[in-house]
CSV table of C-alpha atoms and ligand atoms in Angstrom, one decimal:
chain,number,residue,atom,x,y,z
Q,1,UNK,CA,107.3,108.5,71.2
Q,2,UNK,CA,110.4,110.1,69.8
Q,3,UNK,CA,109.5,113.8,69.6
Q,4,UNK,CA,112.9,114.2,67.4
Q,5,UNK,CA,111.7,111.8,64.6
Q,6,UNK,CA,108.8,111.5,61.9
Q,7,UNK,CA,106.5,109.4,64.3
Q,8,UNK,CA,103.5,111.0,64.3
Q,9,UNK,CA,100.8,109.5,62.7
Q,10,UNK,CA,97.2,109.7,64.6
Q,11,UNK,CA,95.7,111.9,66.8
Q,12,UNK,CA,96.8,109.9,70.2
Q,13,UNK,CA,100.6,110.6,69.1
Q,14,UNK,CA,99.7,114.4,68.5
Q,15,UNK,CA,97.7,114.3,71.9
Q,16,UNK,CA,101.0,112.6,73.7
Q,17,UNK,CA,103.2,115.3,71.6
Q,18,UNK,CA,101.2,117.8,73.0
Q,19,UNK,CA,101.6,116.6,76.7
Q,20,UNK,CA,105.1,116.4,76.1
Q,21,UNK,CA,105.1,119.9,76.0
Q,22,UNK,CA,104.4,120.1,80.2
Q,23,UNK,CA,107.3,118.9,82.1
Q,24,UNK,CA,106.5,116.4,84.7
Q,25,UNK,CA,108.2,117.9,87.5
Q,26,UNK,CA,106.4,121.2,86.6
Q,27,UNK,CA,102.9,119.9,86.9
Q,28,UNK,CA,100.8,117.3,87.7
Q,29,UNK,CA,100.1,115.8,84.2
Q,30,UNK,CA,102.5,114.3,81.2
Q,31,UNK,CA,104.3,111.1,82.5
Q,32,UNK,CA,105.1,112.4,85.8
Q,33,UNK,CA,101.9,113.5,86.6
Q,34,UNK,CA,101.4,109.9,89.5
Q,35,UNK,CA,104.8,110.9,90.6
Q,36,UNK,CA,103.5,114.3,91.3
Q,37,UNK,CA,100.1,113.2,92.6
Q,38,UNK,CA,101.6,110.3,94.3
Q,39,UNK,CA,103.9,113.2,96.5
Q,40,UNK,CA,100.9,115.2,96.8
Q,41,UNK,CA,99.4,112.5,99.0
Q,42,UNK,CA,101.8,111.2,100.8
Q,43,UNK,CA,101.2,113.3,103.7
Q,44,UNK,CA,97.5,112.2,104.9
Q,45,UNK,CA,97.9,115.1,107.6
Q,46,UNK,CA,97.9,117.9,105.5
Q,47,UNK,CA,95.2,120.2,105.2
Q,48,UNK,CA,94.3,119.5,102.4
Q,49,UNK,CA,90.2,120.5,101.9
Q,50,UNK,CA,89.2,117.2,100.1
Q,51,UNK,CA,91.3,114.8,102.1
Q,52,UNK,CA,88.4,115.1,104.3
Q,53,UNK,CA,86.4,111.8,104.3
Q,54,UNK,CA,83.2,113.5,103.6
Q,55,UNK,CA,81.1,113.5,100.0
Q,56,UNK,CA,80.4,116.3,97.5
Q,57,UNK,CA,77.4,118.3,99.0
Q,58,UNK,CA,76.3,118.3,95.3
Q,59,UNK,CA,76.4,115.3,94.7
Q,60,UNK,CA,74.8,114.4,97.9
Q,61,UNK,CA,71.9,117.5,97.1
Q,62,UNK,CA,71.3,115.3,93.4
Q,63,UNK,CA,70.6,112.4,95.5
Q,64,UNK,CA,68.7,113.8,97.7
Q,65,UNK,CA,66.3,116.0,95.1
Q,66,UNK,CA,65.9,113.1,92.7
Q,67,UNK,CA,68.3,114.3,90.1
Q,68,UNK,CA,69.8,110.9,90.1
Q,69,UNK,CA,68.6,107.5,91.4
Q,70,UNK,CA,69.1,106.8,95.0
Q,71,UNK,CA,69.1,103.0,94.5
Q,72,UNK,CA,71.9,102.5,92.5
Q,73,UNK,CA,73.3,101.5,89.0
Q,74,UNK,CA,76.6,101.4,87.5
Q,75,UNK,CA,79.3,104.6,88.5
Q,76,UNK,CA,82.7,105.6,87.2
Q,77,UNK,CA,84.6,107.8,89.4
Q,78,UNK,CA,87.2,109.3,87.5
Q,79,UNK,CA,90.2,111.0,89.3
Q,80,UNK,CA,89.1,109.2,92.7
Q,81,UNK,CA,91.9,110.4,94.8
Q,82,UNK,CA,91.4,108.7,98.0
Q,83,UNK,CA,87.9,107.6,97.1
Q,84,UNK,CA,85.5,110.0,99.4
Q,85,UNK,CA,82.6,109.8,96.8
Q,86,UNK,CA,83.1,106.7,95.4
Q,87,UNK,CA,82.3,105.4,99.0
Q,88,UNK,CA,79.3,107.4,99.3
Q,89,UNK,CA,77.2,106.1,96.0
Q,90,UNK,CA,78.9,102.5,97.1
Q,91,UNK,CA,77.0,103.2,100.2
Q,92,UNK,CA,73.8,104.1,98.0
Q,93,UNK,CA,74.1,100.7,96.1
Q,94,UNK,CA,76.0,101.8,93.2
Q,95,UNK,CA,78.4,99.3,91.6
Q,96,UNK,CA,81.5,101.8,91.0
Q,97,UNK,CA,84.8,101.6,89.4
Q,98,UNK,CA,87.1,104.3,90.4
Q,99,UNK,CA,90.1,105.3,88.7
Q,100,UNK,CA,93.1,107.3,89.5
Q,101,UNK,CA,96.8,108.1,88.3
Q,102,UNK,CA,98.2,108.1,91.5
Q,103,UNK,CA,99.3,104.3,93.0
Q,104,UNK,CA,99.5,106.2,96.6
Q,105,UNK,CA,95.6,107.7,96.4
Q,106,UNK,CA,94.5,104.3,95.6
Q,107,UNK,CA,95.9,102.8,98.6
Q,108,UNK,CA,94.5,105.3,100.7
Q,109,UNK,CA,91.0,105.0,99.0
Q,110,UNK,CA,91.5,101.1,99.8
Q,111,UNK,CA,92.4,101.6,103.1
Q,112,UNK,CA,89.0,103.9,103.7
Q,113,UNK,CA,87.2,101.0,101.7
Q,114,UNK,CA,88.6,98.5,104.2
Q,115,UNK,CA,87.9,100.4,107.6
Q,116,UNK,CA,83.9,101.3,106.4
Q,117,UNK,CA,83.6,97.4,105.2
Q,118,UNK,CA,82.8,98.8,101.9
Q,119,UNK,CA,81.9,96.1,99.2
Q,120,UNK,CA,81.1,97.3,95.3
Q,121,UNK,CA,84.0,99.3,94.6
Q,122,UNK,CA,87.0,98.2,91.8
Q,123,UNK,CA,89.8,100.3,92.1
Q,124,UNK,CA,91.8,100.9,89.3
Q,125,UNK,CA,95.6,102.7,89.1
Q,126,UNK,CA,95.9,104.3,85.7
Q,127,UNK,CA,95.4,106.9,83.1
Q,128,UNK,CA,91.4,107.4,82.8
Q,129,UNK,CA,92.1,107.6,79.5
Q,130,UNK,CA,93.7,104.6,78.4
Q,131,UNK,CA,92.5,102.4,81.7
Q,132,UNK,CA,90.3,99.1,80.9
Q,133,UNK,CA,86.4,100.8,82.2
Q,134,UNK,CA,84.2,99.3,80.0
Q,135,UNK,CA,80.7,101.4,80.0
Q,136,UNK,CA,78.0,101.7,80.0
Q,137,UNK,CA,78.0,103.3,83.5
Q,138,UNK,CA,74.6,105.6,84.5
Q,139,UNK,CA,76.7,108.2,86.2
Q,140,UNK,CA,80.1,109.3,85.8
Q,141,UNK,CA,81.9,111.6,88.4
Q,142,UNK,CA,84.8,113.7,88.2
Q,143,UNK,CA,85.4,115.3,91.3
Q,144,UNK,CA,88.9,118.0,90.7
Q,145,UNK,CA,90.3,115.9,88.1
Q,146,UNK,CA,89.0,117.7,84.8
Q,147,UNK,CA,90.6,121.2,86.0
Q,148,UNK,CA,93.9,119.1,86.2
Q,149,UNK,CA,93.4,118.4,82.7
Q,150,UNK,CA,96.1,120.4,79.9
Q,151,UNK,CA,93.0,122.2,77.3
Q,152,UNK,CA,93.8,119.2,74.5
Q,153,UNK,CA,92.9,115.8,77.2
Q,154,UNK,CA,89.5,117.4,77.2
Q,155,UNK,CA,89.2,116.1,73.8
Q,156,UNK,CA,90.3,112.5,75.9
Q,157,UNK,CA,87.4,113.2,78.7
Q,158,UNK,CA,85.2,113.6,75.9
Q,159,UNK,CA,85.3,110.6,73.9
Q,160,UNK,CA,85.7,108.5,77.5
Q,161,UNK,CA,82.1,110.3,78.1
Q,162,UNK,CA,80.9,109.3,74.4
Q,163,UNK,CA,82.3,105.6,75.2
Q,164,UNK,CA,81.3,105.0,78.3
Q,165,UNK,CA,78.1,106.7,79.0
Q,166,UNK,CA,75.2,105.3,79.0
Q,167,UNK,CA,72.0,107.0,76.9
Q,168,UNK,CA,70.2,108.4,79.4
Q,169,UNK,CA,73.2,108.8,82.2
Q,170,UNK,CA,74.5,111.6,84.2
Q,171,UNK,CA,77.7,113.4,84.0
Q,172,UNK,CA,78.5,115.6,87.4
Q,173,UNK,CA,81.6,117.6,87.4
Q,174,UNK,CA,83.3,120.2,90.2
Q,175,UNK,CA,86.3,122.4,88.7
Q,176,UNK,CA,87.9,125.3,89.7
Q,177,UNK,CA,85.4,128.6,89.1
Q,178,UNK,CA,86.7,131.2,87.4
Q,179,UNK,CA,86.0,134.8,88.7
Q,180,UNK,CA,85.2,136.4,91.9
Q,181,UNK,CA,85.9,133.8,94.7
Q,182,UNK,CA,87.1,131.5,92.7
Q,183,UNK,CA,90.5,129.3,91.9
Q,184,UNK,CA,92.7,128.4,89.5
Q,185,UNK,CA,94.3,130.0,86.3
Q,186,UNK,CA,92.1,132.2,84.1
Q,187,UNK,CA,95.4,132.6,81.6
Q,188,UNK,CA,94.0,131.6,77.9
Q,189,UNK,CA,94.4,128.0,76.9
Q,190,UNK,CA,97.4,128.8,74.3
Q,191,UNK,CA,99.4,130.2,77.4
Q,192,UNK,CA,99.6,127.0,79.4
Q,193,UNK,CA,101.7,125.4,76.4
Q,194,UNK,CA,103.9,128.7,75.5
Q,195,UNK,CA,104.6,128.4,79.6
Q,196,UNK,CA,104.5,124.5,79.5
Q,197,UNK,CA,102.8,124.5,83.2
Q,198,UNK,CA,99.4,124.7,83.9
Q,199,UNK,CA,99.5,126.9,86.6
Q,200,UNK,CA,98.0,124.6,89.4
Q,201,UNK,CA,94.4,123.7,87.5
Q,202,UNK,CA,92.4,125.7,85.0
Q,203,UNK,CA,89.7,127.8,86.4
Q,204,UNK,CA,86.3,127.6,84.1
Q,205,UNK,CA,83.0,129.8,83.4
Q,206,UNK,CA,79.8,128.4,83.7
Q,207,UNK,CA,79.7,129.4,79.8
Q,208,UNK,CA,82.7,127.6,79.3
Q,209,UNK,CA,81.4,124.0,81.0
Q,210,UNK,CA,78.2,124.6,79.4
Q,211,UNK,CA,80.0,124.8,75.8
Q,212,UNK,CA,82.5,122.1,76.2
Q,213,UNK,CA,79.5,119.4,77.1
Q,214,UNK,CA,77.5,120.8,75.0
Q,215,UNK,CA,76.5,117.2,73.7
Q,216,UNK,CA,74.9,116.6,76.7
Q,217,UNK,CA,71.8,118.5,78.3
Q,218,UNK,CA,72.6,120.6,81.5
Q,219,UNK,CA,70.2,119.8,84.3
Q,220,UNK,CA,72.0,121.8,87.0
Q,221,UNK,CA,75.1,124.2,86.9
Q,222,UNK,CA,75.8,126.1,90.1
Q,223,UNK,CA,78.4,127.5,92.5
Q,224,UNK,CA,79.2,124.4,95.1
Q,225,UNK,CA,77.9,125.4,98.8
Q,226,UNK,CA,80.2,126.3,101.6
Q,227,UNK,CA,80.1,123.6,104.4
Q,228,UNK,CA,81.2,123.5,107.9
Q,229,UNK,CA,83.8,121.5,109.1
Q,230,UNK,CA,81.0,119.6,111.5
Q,231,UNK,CA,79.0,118.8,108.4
Q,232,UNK,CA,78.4,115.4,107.1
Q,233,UNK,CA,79.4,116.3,103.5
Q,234,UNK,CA,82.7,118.7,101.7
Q,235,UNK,CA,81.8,121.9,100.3
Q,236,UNK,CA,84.3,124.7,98.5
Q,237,UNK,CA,82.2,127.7,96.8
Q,238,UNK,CA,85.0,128.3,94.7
Q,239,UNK,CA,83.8,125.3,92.3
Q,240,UNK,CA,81.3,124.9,90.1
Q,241,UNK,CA,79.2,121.3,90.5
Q,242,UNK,CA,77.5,120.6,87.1
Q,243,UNK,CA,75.1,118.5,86.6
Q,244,UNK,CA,74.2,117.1,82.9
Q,245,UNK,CA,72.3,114.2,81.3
Q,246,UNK,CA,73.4,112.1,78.0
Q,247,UNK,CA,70.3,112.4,75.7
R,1,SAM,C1,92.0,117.3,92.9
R,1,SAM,S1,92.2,115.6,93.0
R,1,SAM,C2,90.6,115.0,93.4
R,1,SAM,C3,90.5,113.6,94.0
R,1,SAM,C4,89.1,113.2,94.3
R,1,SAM,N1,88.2,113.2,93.2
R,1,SAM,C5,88.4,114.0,95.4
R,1,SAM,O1,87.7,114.9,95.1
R,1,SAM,O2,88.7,113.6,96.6
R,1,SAM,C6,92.4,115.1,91.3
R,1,SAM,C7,92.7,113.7,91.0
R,1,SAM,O3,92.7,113.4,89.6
R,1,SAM,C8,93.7,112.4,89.4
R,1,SAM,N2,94.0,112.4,87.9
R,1,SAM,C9,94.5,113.4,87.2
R,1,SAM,N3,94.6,113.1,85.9
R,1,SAM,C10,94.2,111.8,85.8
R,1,SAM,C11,94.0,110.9,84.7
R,1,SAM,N4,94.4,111.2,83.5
R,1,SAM,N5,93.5,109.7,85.0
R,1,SAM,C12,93.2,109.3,86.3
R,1,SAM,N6,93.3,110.2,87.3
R,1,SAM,C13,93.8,111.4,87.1
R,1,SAM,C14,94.9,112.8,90.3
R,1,SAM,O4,95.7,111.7,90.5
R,1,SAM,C15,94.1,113.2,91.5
R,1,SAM,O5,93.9,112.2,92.5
C-alpha cells in the first residue's frame, strides 16, 4: 500500500498502515518481521530458553488434569517457532497445523519432525493472519507469539480465534507477565507507535488477558511454573499460561 496516496479503504489497509508505522529492522513485526525472526534462529546454539526441545509445562499440566482431551482432535499452533509443542499434541494424536513467519523456524521444526518420525503435523510459512488454516480446530496454541503482536493485530488474533475456533474449543496462550518477575514492556499501548518499536514484546496483566478474550470463558489463568533444565517439559515464571474455552 502507498502510505503517500488516498488508498485506504477497509480496515485491513488501516491495520497494514498501522504496521507501517514499526520499522522492520527495529522489530520483529511489519514486513521484515521473518527477516528478523529468521536471524533470530539462525543460530540453533544460542541459549535461547524455548529453543529447548521440551513442551509447555502448562500445556502438558491441561493434558494431564483433563482440561483438554488427551486423545486428540484438530490443533493450530500459531507462531510455532521450531515446533516443540506442536510435536508434543502430535504425539497425543492431535492432527496439527502449525504456522510461523519465519521460513528458517520451519525448517528447524521439520527437521525435529523428521528426527522423532513424527507424522500429523502441516507446516505452514506465513503470516497467521492471512495464511490458508481452515478451522474448525478444538484447540489453538500460541506459545510467545501474541506478546510479539503491535496492540492493533490483536484485533487480527481475534477474528482468526472467531474463524477458526471451534464452539466448544480451547484457546491456551503464554505471554510475557507484566509485574514483579516478569518480562517485557509495561509502556502504554499508544507509546509503541509514538516510538514505532515495541520494545522486545508487550508484557500483560492477568486483567488485561482476561479482558481482551473476554468472548471466551477462562478456565485457568496462572503464572507458568519454573522447570529444571533435567525436566521433561519448558517452564519460565515470568509468563502467564491461560487457559480458556469458546462457549
Ligand atoms: C517467541 S517465538 C515462540 C515460538 C514457539 N511458539 C515456541 O514457543 O517455541 C514467537 C514466534 O511467533 C512467530 N510469529 C510472530 N508473528 C507471527 C505471525 N503474524 N504469524 C505467524 N507467526 C508469527 C515468530 O516467527 C516466532 O517464531
Amino acid at each position: 500500500m502507498d502510505l503517500n496516496s488516498r488508498d485506504i479503504r477497509t480496515i485491513d489497509d488501516v491495520l497494514t498502515l498501522l504496521d507501517g508505522l514499526f520499522a522492520p529492522e527495529a522489530d520483529r513485526w511489519s514486513g521484515g518481521g521473518a527477516d528478523w525472526w529468521n536471524g533470530f534462529y539462525a543460530d540453533r546454539d544460542r541459549p535461547v530458553p524455548f529453543f529447548v526441545a521440551k513442551p509447555d509445562e502448562n500445556l502438558v499440566s491441561y493434558v494431564g488434569r483433563g482440561l483438554l482431551p488427551a486423545g486428540g482432535g484438530r490443533a493450530l499452533d500459531l507462531g510455532c517457532g521450531p515446533g516443540r509443542n506442536s510435536l508434543y499434541l502430535a504425539s497425543l494424536g492431535y492432527e496439527v497445523d502449525a504456522v510461523d513467519l519465519s521460513a528458517t523456524a520451519i525448517r528447524w521444526a521439520e527437521e525435529r519432525t523428521a528426527e522423532a518420525g513424527a507424522t500429523g503435523i502441516r507446516f505452514l510459512c506465513g503470516d497467521a493472519f492471512t495464511a490458508p488454516l481452515e478451522g474448525p480446530y478444538d484447540l489453538v496454541y500460541d506459545s510467545g507469539c501474541f506478546h510479539h503482536l503491535p496492540p492493533h493485530r490483536r484485533v487480527s488474533h481475534l477474528a482468526l480465534l472467531d474463524r477458526v475456533l471451534a464452539p466448544g474449543g480451547h484457546f491456551a496462550l503464554t505471554a510475557f507477565a507484566a509485574g514483579e518477575g516478569g518480562m517485557g514492556s509495561e509502556l502504554p499501548d499508544i507509546d509503541f507507535y509514538r516510538k514505532g518499536g515495541l520494545d522486545g514484546g508487550l508484557a500483560y496483566t492477568d486483567a488485561s488477558l482476561r479482558g481482551i478474550f473476554a468472548d471466551l470463558t477462562d478456565v485457568e489463568v496462572r503464572r507458568m511454573r519454573d522447570e529444571t533444565a533435567d525436566s521433561p517439559a519448558f517452564g519460565e515464571s515470568f509468563l502467564w499460561t491461560a487457559l480458556f474455552r469458546r462457549p
